[in-house]
Amino acid sequence: MAACNGKSTSDHSMDKSITLPPDEIFRNLENAKRFAIDIGGSLTKLAYYSTVQHKVAKVRSFDHSGKDAESEPLYEISMQEEITPRLHFIKFENTYIETCLDFIKDHLVNTDTKVIKATGGGAYKFKDLIEKKLKLSVDKEDEMSCLIKGCNFVLKNIPLEAFIYVKHGDPEFRFQTTCPDIFPYLLVNIGSGVSIVKVESEDKFERIGGSSIGGGTFWGLGALLTKTKKFDELLQLASKGQHTNVDMLVQDTYGGAYEALGLSGNLIASSFGKSATSDKEFSKEDMAKSLLHMISNDIGQLACLYARLHNLQRVYFGGFFIRGHPVTMHTITYSINYFTKGEVQALFLRHEGYLGAIGAFLKGAEEENPYQYSWGENYAGSSGLMSTSPDLNPMQRSRSGTFDMLEMDRLERQLVNLPLLQDPSTYIPDTVDLTEDAMAREYWLCCFEDALDGVVKRAIASQPDSLDAAKQAEKFRQKYWNKLQTLRHQPFAYGSLTVRSLLDTREHCLNEFNFPDPYLKVKQKENDVALKCFQRIVFSLDALNWEERQLALVKGLLAGNVFDWGAKAVSDLLQSDPQFGFEQAKKMLQERPWLVDTYSNWIERLKGPPHKCALVFVDNSGIDIILGVFPFVRELLSRKTEVILASNTGPALNDVTYSESQIVVERIAAMDSIIQSALKEERLLLVETGSSSPCLDLSRLDKGLAVLVKKRKTDLVIIEGMGRAIHTNYNAVLRCESLKLAVLKNAWLAERLGGKLFSVVFKYELPPQ
């Protein structure tokens, strides 16, 4: 694409972008270890690997031997520095490449890198400039293999990467669940020409076809017809045009539909057909639109034929021609829908523009085997998918000028599907898609905005010895507030907008400013208090007859779940009445029959043979896990059911973490022989989920957990809490029995579900036959 007209405009735009703090664009550049670059006709995509130092809250059990354990805290807390690998991808116009290279050179501090991997048509053109500026040797990689590697990477690591485009839809982007097995698929890359590639595995792909009629054809013929030399301007003309003024339709030839052949009257019979018989001049807009339809229909039909020939259902489109433009996505979508009669959908990718850079980077990092890890998008550092309609998104470029960013953090655990999902390919974690539900979207965005002051105060209070806690907390406030405003204008920025994604974005922003666990001391105190009550609660339960005890155990589990600092109604209550406790929570619960009540089915099941193994996903620290979950687990163990207790790997709100659960169970075992023997005999196992979210995605769980679930022949899954059982997984279908239970601690949500504040959901489900 041609550079911007007028040097002063270009320079001014660049200055505005590049003078932003480096942590806004080229973040953590001083710790960059390895580089890759993909230079296309108009855009440059830079990739680099860095290590990010951040605070991590650690807990360690005190040695209580020879001491009065009652007077000692349960565990000690320390803040430690930890290193996390991160991938950075930045996209900018080629106009700014020299200034960007200067910026990188000036800020690059610690790197032993001698080589930069390069791909794309411009890699040769800018080779000398890159080597001169960065003092790195350019190693060129095959463009197609980089593209495929990048595509595989995003499909595997970003759950809501693919979408279909619906013109005038609300939302215009409809995100698709990525099948756990992403292969095989068809990739249609539309650059100057068209390459059609069948991808069968990580390393096996084949170019099975293509065409010389592609983006270059549209650009070249468009320039001849309209005298417009810029690709984007040509698309802008096409978006305003009416192709029926130029194209001959079926109805123009037959006076209506050609029903004998099943052809509708408004179908194009001949592209540019009217120009041969008309003396009038056609507008640039109409000709551009006709040309776009002609090229898109040709590509769409070609893609359909290859998809059918190779029996492929998933067809992804990318390349320079697509690049997120609504008019090209719409015409390709229309063509695919027409030629396949809706059987195949045209799929587009959120990060399509980064695929080459990602692939080139992966090729340079193969000795470190990046595939052995899972990676997660860091919402705090990623700019997200931009709106295709600038008038709908006045904030679109206010943060980063002409730059887009994607950041991926390496997760220490490899994440896989829960083996007990009935159909992983159709599993959707979230109950409500806020991208589609405008009323719910407005409520929850306001809800998170209103809660922001409280989160800031909690963050500052969690670090009383830090001199810059207040300053960092204000930075967090600003960043998260900006994210919320972005999501108002473009709710599809990070895939489908959900309560889960809003919570996760907040956690990412807190971590970004070194607030890894704002509720750490709250959890420590509540765990201490709850442990002192454990034996009394268990003693009272043991005194009941069997039927009374089962109901009391369930009510205890529900009452414990009330203690959720993430729910405003509860946090207000706990702050206004510090003495509010377990017994008071029981009294606040809805009386039976509950809002969702299958307790009778559950109790009948318990009269039958015991379950082989139960997987229990726990929620909050303190009263919830100690007085609610553990008595329930103790009863399962007494029935000879093995129990796998799954806790978050990392902190989120006041949810219990794996390391905290280990200390808690150690103390409970010292008080209770049933728990003690179960631990000793490995009938009670503690595992981490691989997650640091208040919600639960059963398609991204720690591989060790998944292996254990299969090994122990798990036949019961218990999910507790609003985040894990209501906001997510309420509709999840499993291949075994499941129990989903929660107390509704949000009045708006409760009313929407037909209940009131503190209504109860108790949902026992059998697997489908």
Coordinates of C-alpha atoms in Angstrom, one line a residue, residues 262-652:
G262 CA -33.8 -22.3 -8.5
L263 CA -32.2 -18.9 -9.2
S264 CA -33.6 -15.9 -7.3
G265 CA -34.2 -12.7 -9.2
N266 CA -31.6 -10.6 -7.3
L267 CA -28.8 -13.1 -8.1
I268 CA -25.9 -11.7 -10.2
A269 CA -26.1 -13.2 -13.7
S270 CA -23.2 -11.2 -15.1
S271 CA -20.7 -9.1 -13.2
F272 CA -20.4 -5.7 -15.0
G273 CA -23.0 -6.9 -17.4
K274 CA -24.9 -3.6 -17.7
S275 CA -21.7 -1.7 -18.7
A276 CA -21.7 -3.4 -22.1
T277 CA -25.2 -2.2 -23.0
S278 CA -25.5 1.1 -21.3
D279 CA -24.1 4.5 -22.5
K280 CA -24.3 6.1 -19.1
E281 CA -21.2 6.6 -16.9
F282 CA -21.0 4.5 -13.8
S283 CA -19.9 5.9 -10.4
K284 CA -16.6 4.9 -8.9
E285 CA -18.5 3.5 -5.9
D286 CA -20.7 1.3 -8.0
M287 CA -17.8 -0.1 -10.0
A288 CA -15.7 -0.8 -6.9
K289 CA -18.7 -2.6 -5.3
S290 CA -19.3 -4.7 -8.5
L291 CA -15.6 -5.6 -8.7
L292 CA -15.5 -6.6 -5.0
H293 CA -18.5 -8.9 -5.5
M294 CA -16.9 -10.4 -8.6
I295 CA -13.6 -11.2 -6.8
S296 CA -15.2 -12.4 -3.6
N297 CA -17.7 -14.7 -5.3
D298 CA -15.0 -16.2 -7.3
I299 CA -12.8 -16.9 -4.2
G300 CA -15.9 -18.1 -2.2
Q301 CA -16.9 -20.6 -4.9
L302 CA -13.3 -21.8 -5.2
A303 CA -13.0 -22.3 -1.4
C304 CA -16.3 -24.2 -1.3
L305 CA -15.3 -26.5 -4.1
Y306 CA -12.0 -27.4 -2.3
A307 CA -13.7 -27.8 1.1
R308 CA -16.2 -30.3 -0.5
L309 CA -13.5 -32.1 -2.4
H310 CA -11.5 -32.6 0.8
N311 CA -14.5 -33.0 3.1
L312 CA -13.5 -30.1 5.3
Q313 CA -16.1 -28.2 7.4
R314 CA -13.8 -25.5 8.9
V315 CA -12.7 -22.8 6.4
Y316 CA -10.7 -19.9 7.8
F317 CA -10.1 -16.8 5.7
G318 CA -7.2 -14.4 6.1
G319 CA -4.6 -12.3 4.3
F320 CA -4.2 -8.7 3.2
F321 CA -7.6 -8.7 1.4
I322 CA -9.5 -9.5 4.6
R323 CA -7.7 -7.5 7.3
G324 CA -10.9 -7.0 9.4
H325 CA -12.6 -5.0 6.7
P326 CA -16.4 -5.4 7.0
V327 CA -17.1 -5.1 3.3
T328 CA -14.7 -7.9 2.4
M329 CA -15.8 -10.2 5.3
H330 CA -19.4 -9.6 4.3
T331 CA -19.0 -10.4 0.6
I332 CA -16.9 -13.6 1.4
T333 CA -19.5 -14.7 4.0
Y334 CA -22.3 -14.2 1.5
S335 CA -20.5 -16.1 -1.2
I336 CA -19.7 -19.1 1.1
N337 CA -23.3 -19.2 2.4
Y338 CA -24.7 -19.2 -1.1
F339 CA -22.5 -21.8 -2.6
T340 CA -22.7 -24.2 0.3
K341 CA -26.4 -23.5 1.1
G342 CA -25.3 -22.6 4.7
E343 CA -23.6 -25.9 5.3
V344 CA -20.1 -24.3 5.7
Q345 CA -19.4 -21.0 7.4
A346 CA -16.8 -18.5 6.5
L347 CA -14.6 -18.2 9.6
F348 CA -12.3 -15.2 10.4
L349 CA -9.7 -14.8 13.1
R350 CA -9.4 -12.1 15.7
H351 CA -5.6 -12.1 15.4
E352 CA -5.3 -12.9 11.7
G353 CA -2.8 -10.0 11.1
Y354 CA -0.3 -11.5 13.6
L355 CA -0.2 -15.1 12.2
G356 CA 3.0 -14.6 10.2
A357 CA 4.9 -12.9 13.0
I358 CA 3.8 -15.5 15.5
G359 CA 4.9 -18.3 13.2
A360 CA 8.2 -16.7 12.5
F361 CA 8.8 -16.3 16.2
L362 CA 7.9 -19.9 17.0
K363 CA 10.4 -21.1 14.3
G364 CA 13.1 -19.1 16.1
A365 CA 12.1 -20.5 19.5
E366 CA 11.8 -24.2 18.7
E367 CA 14.8 -25.2 20.8
E368 CA 12.8 -24.1 23.9
N369 CA 9.8 -26.1 22.8
P370 CA 7.1 -23.5 23.3
Y371 CA 4.4 -26.1 22.4
Q372 CA 4.8 -27.9 25.7
Y373 CA 3.1 -24.9 27.4
S374 CA -0.3 -23.4 27.2
W375 CA -0.5 -19.6 26.7
G376 CA -3.2 -17.1 27.6
E377 CA -4.0 -13.7 26.2
N378 CA -3.1 -10.9 28.6
Y379 CA -6.1 -8.5 28.4
A380 CA -4.2 -5.8 30.3
G381 CA -1.7 -5.5 27.5
S382 CA -3.7 -6.4 24.4
S383 CA -5.6 -3.8 22.4
G384 CA -8.3 -6.2 21.3
L385 CA -10.3 -6.5 18.1
M386 CA -11.2 -3.1 16.7
S387 CA -14.6 -2.1 15.6
T388 CA -15.1 -2.3 11.8
S389 CA -17.3 0.8 12.0
P390 CA -15.2 3.8 13.2
D391 CA -18.3 5.8 13.8
L392 CA -19.5 3.2 16.3
N393 CA -16.2 3.4 18.2
P394 CA -14.9 6.9 18.9
M395 CA -12.3 5.6 21.3
Q396 CA -10.8 3.1 18.7
R397 CA -7.4 4.7 18.3
S398 CA -7.2 7.1 21.3
R399 CA -4.7 4.9 23.3
S400 CA -2.1 3.7 20.9
G401 CA -2.3 5.9 17.8
T402 CA -1.6 3.6 14.8
F403 CA -0.5 0.6 16.9
D404 CA -2.3 -2.6 17.8
M405 CA -0.9 -5.0 20.5
L406 CA -1.3 -8.6 21.5
E407 CA 0.3 -10.1 24.6
M408 CA 0.4 -13.7 25.5
D409 CA 1.6 -15.0 28.9
R410 CA 3.1 -18.4 29.3
L411 CA 1.1 -20.5 31.8
E412 CA 3.0 -22.9 34.0
R413 CA 0.4 -25.6 33.6
Q414 CA -0.5 -27.3 30.3
L415 CA -4.3 -26.8 29.9
V416 CA -6.7 -29.4 28.4
N417 CA -10.4 -30.3 28.4
L418 CA -12.0 -32.0 31.3
P419 CA -12.4 -35.6 30.0
L420 CA -15.9 -35.7 31.5
L421 CA -17.4 -33.1 29.1
Q422 CA -20.2 -34.7 27.0
D423 CA -19.1 -32.9 23.9
P424 CA -16.0 -30.6 24.1
S425 CA -16.6 -29.2 20.6
T426 CA -20.0 -27.7 21.7
Y427 CA -19.1 -26.8 25.3
I428 CA -19.6 -23.1 26.1
P429 CA -18.4 -22.1 29.6
D430 CA -20.5 -18.9 29.9
T431 CA -24.2 -18.9 30.6
V432 CA -24.9 -15.4 29.2
D433 CA -23.1 -13.8 26.3
L434 CA -23.1 -10.0 27.1
T435 CA -22.1 -9.3 23.5
E436 CA -25.7 -10.4 22.5
D437 CA -27.6 -9.3 25.6
A438 CA -27.5 -5.5 25.6
M439 CA -29.5 -5.1 28.9
A440 CA -27.3 -7.5 30.8
R441 CA -24.2 -5.9 29.3
E442 CA -25.2 -2.5 30.5
Y443 CA -26.0 -3.8 34.0
W444 CA -22.7 -5.7 34.4
L445 CA -20.5 -2.9 33.0
C446 CA -22.1 -0.4 35.4
C447 CA -21.7 -3.0 38.2
F448 CA -18.0 -3.3 37.6
E449 CA -17.6 0.5 37.3
D450 CA -19.4 1.0 40.6
A451 CA -17.2 -1.7 42.3
L452 CA -14.0 0.0 41.2
D453 CA -13.5 2.3 44.2
G454 CA -13.8 -0.7 46.5
V455 CA -11.3 -2.8 44.6
V456 CA -8.8 0.1 44.6
K457 CA -9.2 0.5 48.4
R458 CA -8.8 -3.3 48.9
A459 CA -5.7 -3.3 46.7
I460 CA -4.0 -0.5 48.7
A461 CA -5.0 -2.1 52.1
S462 CA -3.4 -5.4 51.0
Q463 CA 0.1 -3.7 50.9
P464 CA 0.4 -1.5 53.9
D465 CA 4.2 -1.5 53.8
S466 CA 4.4 -0.4 50.2
L467 CA 5.3 3.2 49.6
D468 CA 3.8 3.3 46.1
A469 CA 0.7 1.2 46.6
A470 CA -1.7 4.2 46.3
K471 CA 0.1 5.3 43.1
Q472 CA 0.0 1.9 41.6
A473 CA -3.7 1.4 42.6
E474 CA -4.6 4.6 40.7
K475 CA -2.8 3.3 37.6
F476 CA -4.8 0.1 38.0
R477 CA -8.0 2.2 38.3
Q478 CA -7.3 4.1 35.1
K479 CA -6.4 1.1 33.1
Y480 CA -9.4 -1.0 34.1
W481 CA -11.7 2.0 33.7
N482 CA -10.4 2.5 30.1
K483 CA -10.9 -1.2 29.4
L484 CA -14.5 -1.0 30.6
Q485 CA -15.1 2.0 28.3
T486 CA -13.5 0.2 25.4
L487 CA -15.8 -2.8 26.0
R488 CA -18.8 -0.4 26.0
H489 CA -18.0 0.6 22.4
Q490 CA -16.6 -2.7 21.2
P491 CA -17.9 -5.5 23.5
F492 CA -16.4 -8.1 21.1
A493 CA -12.8 -6.8 21.7
Y494 CA -11.6 -9.9 23.4
G495 CA -14.1 -12.4 22.0
S496 CA -17.6 -12.8 23.6
L497 CA -18.0 -10.4 26.5
T498 CA -19.1 -12.2 29.6
V499 CA -19.0 -11.8 33.4
R500 CA -16.0 -14.1 33.3
S501 CA -14.1 -12.0 30.9
L502 CA -14.8 -8.8 32.9
L503 CA -13.6 -10.5 36.1
D504 CA -10.5 -11.9 34.3
T505 CA -9.7 -8.5 32.8
R506 CA -9.8 -7.0 36.2
E507 CA -7.4 -9.7 37.6
H508 CA -5.0 -9.1 34.7
C509 CA -5.0 -5.4 35.4
L510 CA -4.4 -5.9 39.1
N511 CA -1.5 -8.2 38.4
E512 CA -0.1 -5.7 35.9
F513 CA 0.3 -3.2 38.8
N514 CA 1.6 -5.7 41.3
F515 CA -1.5 -6.5 43.3
P516 CA -1.4 -10.3 42.9
D517 CA -3.7 -11.1 45.8
P518 CA -5.7 -8.2 47.4
Y519 CA -7.7 -10.5 49.6
L520 CA -4.7 -12.5 51.0
K521 CA -4.9 -11.2 54.6
V522 CA -8.7 -11.4 54.6
K523 CA -8.4 -15.1 53.6
Q524 CA -5.8 -15.7 56.3
K525 CA -8.0 -14.3 59.0
E526 CA -11.2 -16.0 57.8
N527 CA -9.4 -19.4 57.6
D528 CA -8.1 -19.0 61.2
V529 CA -11.6 -18.2 62.5
A530 CA -13.3 -21.0 60.6
L531 CA -10.8 -23.6 61.7
K532 CA -11.7 -22.9 65.3
C533 CA -15.3 -23.9 64.6
F534 CA -14.7 -27.0 62.5
Q535 CA -14.8 -29.6 65.3
R536 CA -18.0 -28.1 66.8
I537 CA -19.7 -28.2 63.4
V538 CA -18.7 -31.8 62.6
F539 CA -19.7 -32.9 66.1
S540 CA -23.2 -31.4 65.7
L541 CA -23.6 -33.0 62.2
D542 CA -22.6 -36.5 63.5
A543 CA -25.3 -36.3 66.2
L544 CA -28.0 -36.1 63.5
N545 CA -29.7 -39.1 61.9
W546 CA -28.8 -39.9 58.3
E547 CA -31.6 -37.9 56.4
E548 CA -31.3 -34.9 58.7
R549 CA -27.5 -34.9 58.3
Q550 CA -27.7 -34.9 54.5
L551 CA -29.9 -31.8 54.4
A552 CA -27.8 -30.1 57.1
L553 CA -24.6 -30.8 55.0
V554 CA -26.2 -29.2 51.9
K555 CA -27.4 -26.2 53.9
G556 CA -24.0 -25.9 55.4
L557 CA -22.4 -26.0 51.9
L558 CA -24.8 -23.3 50.7
A559 CA -24.4 -21.1 53.8
G560 CA -20.6 -21.3 53.4
N561 CA -21.0 -20.1 49.8
V562 CA -22.6 -16.9 51.0
F563 CA -19.1 -15.7 52.1
D564 CA -18.0 -14.3 48.8
W565 CA -16.3 -10.9 48.8
G566 CA -16.8 -10.7 45.1
A567 CA -20.6 -10.1 45.7
K568 CA -21.4 -6.5 46.7
A569 CA -24.4 -7.5 48.8
V570 CA -22.1 -9.8 50.8
S571 CA -19.1 -7.5 51.1
D572 CA -21.4 -4.7 52.3
L573 CA -22.8 -7.0 54.9
L574 CA -19.4 -8.3 56.1
Q575 CA -18.0 -4.8 56.4
S576 CA -21.1 -3.4 58.2
D577 CA -21.3 -6.5 60.6
P578 CA -17.9 -8.1 61.2
Q579 CA -19.7 -10.6 63.5
F580 CA -21.8 -12.0 60.7
G581 CA -21.1 -15.8 60.7
F582 CA -22.1 -19.3 59.6
E583 CA -25.3 -19.6 61.6
Q584 CA -26.6 -16.2 60.4
A585 CA -25.8 -17.1 56.8
K586 CA -28.0 -20.3 57.2
K587 CA -30.9 -18.2 58.3
M588 CA -30.6 -15.9 55.2
L589 CA -31.0 -18.9 52.8
Q590 CA -34.2 -19.3 50.9
E591 CA -36.4 -22.0 52.4
R592 CA -37.2 -25.0 50.4
P593 CA -38.5 -25.5 47.7
W594 CA -35.5 -23.6 46.4
L595 CA -35.4 -21.7 43.1
V596 CA -33.9 -24.7 41.4
D597 CA -34.5 -27.7 43.6
T598 CA -33.6 -31.3 42.7
Y599 CA -32.5 -32.2 46.3
S600 CA -35.1 -35.0 46.4
N601 CA -33.4 -36.7 43.4
W602 CA -30.0 -36.3 45.1
I603 CA -31.1 -37.8 48.4
E604 CA -32.6 -40.8 46.5
R605 CA -29.3 -41.3 44.7
L606 CA -27.4 -41.3 48.0
K607 CA -29.5 -44.2 49.2
G608 CA -28.0 -46.2 46.3
P609 CA -24.4 -47.4 45.9
P610 CA -21.6 -44.9 46.7
H611 CA -19.9 -43.0 43.9
K612 CA -16.5 -44.2 42.9
C613 CA -14.8 -40.8 42.9
A614 CA -16.1 -37.2 43.2
L615 CA -14.4 -34.2 41.7
V616 CA -15.2 -31.1 43.7
F617 CA -14.4 -27.6 42.4
V618 CA -14.2 -25.3 45.5
D619 CA -14.9 -21.6 45.7
N620 CA -14.1 -19.3 48.7
S621 CA -11.7 -19.5 51.5
G622 CA -12.7 -19.5 55.2
I623 CA -16.1 -20.5 56.2
D624 CA -17.0 -21.8 52.7
I625 CA -14.3 -24.4 52.3
I626 CA -13.7 -25.2 56.0
L627 CA -17.3 -25.3 57.4
G628 CA -19.2 -25.9 54.1
V629 CA -17.1 -28.0 51.8
F630 CA -15.0 -30.2 54.2
P631 CA -17.9 -31.6 56.2
F632 CA -19.6 -32.5 52.8
V633 CA -16.4 -34.1 51.6
R634 CA -16.0 -35.9 54.9
E635 CA -19.4 -37.5 54.4
L636 CA -18.5 -38.6 50.9
L637 CA -15.3 -40.2 52.2
S638 CA -17.3 -42.0 54.9
R639 CA -19.4 -43.5 52.1
K640 CA -16.1 -44.9 50.6
T641 CA -16.2 -42.3 47.7
E642 CA -12.8 -41.0 46.8
V643 CA -12.5 -37.2 46.5
I644 CA -10.5 -35.0 44.3
L645 CA -10.5 -31.4 45.7
A646 CA -9.7 -28.9 42.9
S647 CA -8.7 -25.3 43.8
N648 CA -7.4 -22.4 41.8
T649 CA -3.7 -22.3 40.9
G650 CA -3.5 -18.6 41.4
P651 CA -5.5 -16.1 43.4
A652 CA -8.8 -14.4 42.4

